[in-house]
């Protein structure tokens, strides 16, 4: 039986495995985590709205009924295309066909200083570390006597005007307004600054101009300071340096400014496109190797003269095409070119507010928010997850309470420099 | 206004704060976590039955309606009784009265080797690390070719025949039998060994003999190997050394063999009782200092010639007595001696089975299990937590599925030695 290895159990890897299940191929799905993480809701984990475990689902549980698919939890260290082997931390495995769906990582554009002093939001660990940091800032500020330091502790800088940045900035504002002002009797909503920085001249660039305007209005109304055409050049533990020389005193820099392909891309030994992405043929295979397919955030393909965006719908649709193209090759049939069907996009901005552009229709405000809730709830894997997420959302909505505002032991290493007084978790291990 | 400092937001600290709320004293509650953890259910977090966040509740949320009570998240580094100050990582605070409810930690009886190579179960961090380790053993064993190594990976040693050890051993067996055998098609329930070691000649020593017998029968039926009169002398990454020379090949040693008072006890500068506990007067104050009270796991007090057990009901009742005795002192009234009202105790052994000794009545099997479920559910703080725990329990019960079998980044440091092939999380930070 022909062996197919799929690297990555994100949206793309899972869909590829599902498409190949029961198709008389031997599929090995490899991921370094034993769970699939629903990335679009990471920002809610980071702002104490959901528990990390609620947006994750064990891969082995998902594939119970997928015949011919096995799972391996390991990190892939190298892809040896010459001998058709994948080298992992759990040993070496050979393949006839390979689908690389290893995804992306936070793009710091090579700036180590920013990488060290900022929080990304690409996985559960990031989200939990960010939650712990955000909440710690308020605990620390509550007993800080120096008003300048207190102001810096209460200033949160989010970089990147895409959906992640917009949703996160809105969620932090609401966490403060509805929950933290009750937790901290001395705290007033107006003492907290949430600043959203965007290097271009617009937020949510993928949406029509009217929805961008609605988003800006809403963010402003919520008290998020949006600064367009503003780029970040550097950071320290308590300062953010803007291009042009301005300095913002803040202990929290959240970096949602872009995605680049994972380092594994290097081991394919190809010239890579911008953002560490791998150029693929229209059928998603490599130009010099029709047995290797690249899908999702790691793939670089242009359509109508523009690169396809690094979003879940592209990844899922590409996974289906790549899997089908392998089956076509096995039957000595020609492969199909990938064609992205863009059904639209959306972002939530806070309680009762979202913007959505679906099937050519534009929504905003409450109707868009309801659509957003429904689509995200239904996209979660697992009945239990849907139910507990629904309950949390309902609870947070009706009680204005986010019960998961817990500071657990999982802290970013550099965070101990930022908050030396709160380094209490280290002794806990 | 008189200042009362309470150290610790466990069962005792919270109850003391609640008792003093609105009583015209200025209360400062200090804990190194910002949440209260419901310790009796830690074993379910460790076995993927509940999410860590479901048994924790933010302290500030609990005390919203407690007038006169403030919260400080900090680690207490020292108690200076001479100047009546508590020194914390967030500064120094003075008191008129002090209640020390700082609790206990895992008692390794000074054995560093065991401490390094075993898992405790005293806080959320412990529980999450143990869950991650347990699940990793199965992921690793699935691709292990050496049958001896595989057997060691599939062997789980639990030390301590108290409620924690019994509940944990039962829960591991059920996780394997109902969930993991479906996740790992090559795995058979009989390949997994769960060994419960107890140094004395009985399990659940606090219960009547008949219930101890019922417990042993049930554990045996579930496939837990119980070995009484068996003590552990040492451990390495993949071996457990028993007194007498026997060696068990196992990568997992879980230490539930006892509790000792936290190190903070030292700073009281008193001769301490066995297990690092602080001897108190019948009214729970110190013999040489009537303004300092010790309650809960840290306090050592005998009643009817026997030391009071380190359990939640004792802690809660002591907290009330200590708080009331402070109010008595403020009104120049005599303090009351503490009298423990033992309402009974219970332990669950697995699906549909528990043992309970309440108000002198003995229950076992299904009725005891229902009582156990009800009491634990009602004891959880917060409506949301009760609801989501109930849903998880119902889900696990009816679907034989534990959806939280996720291996997250939180690993015990020594665990990277145990499972070098799975050290994939380290790069994730």
XYZ file of C-alpha atoms in Angstrom, chain A residues 101 141 191 248 399:
5
model
C 0.777 21.316 6.288
C -0.436 47.868 39.366
C -6.931 54.557 33.432
C 5.270 54.390 24.484
C -23.104 37.892 33.996
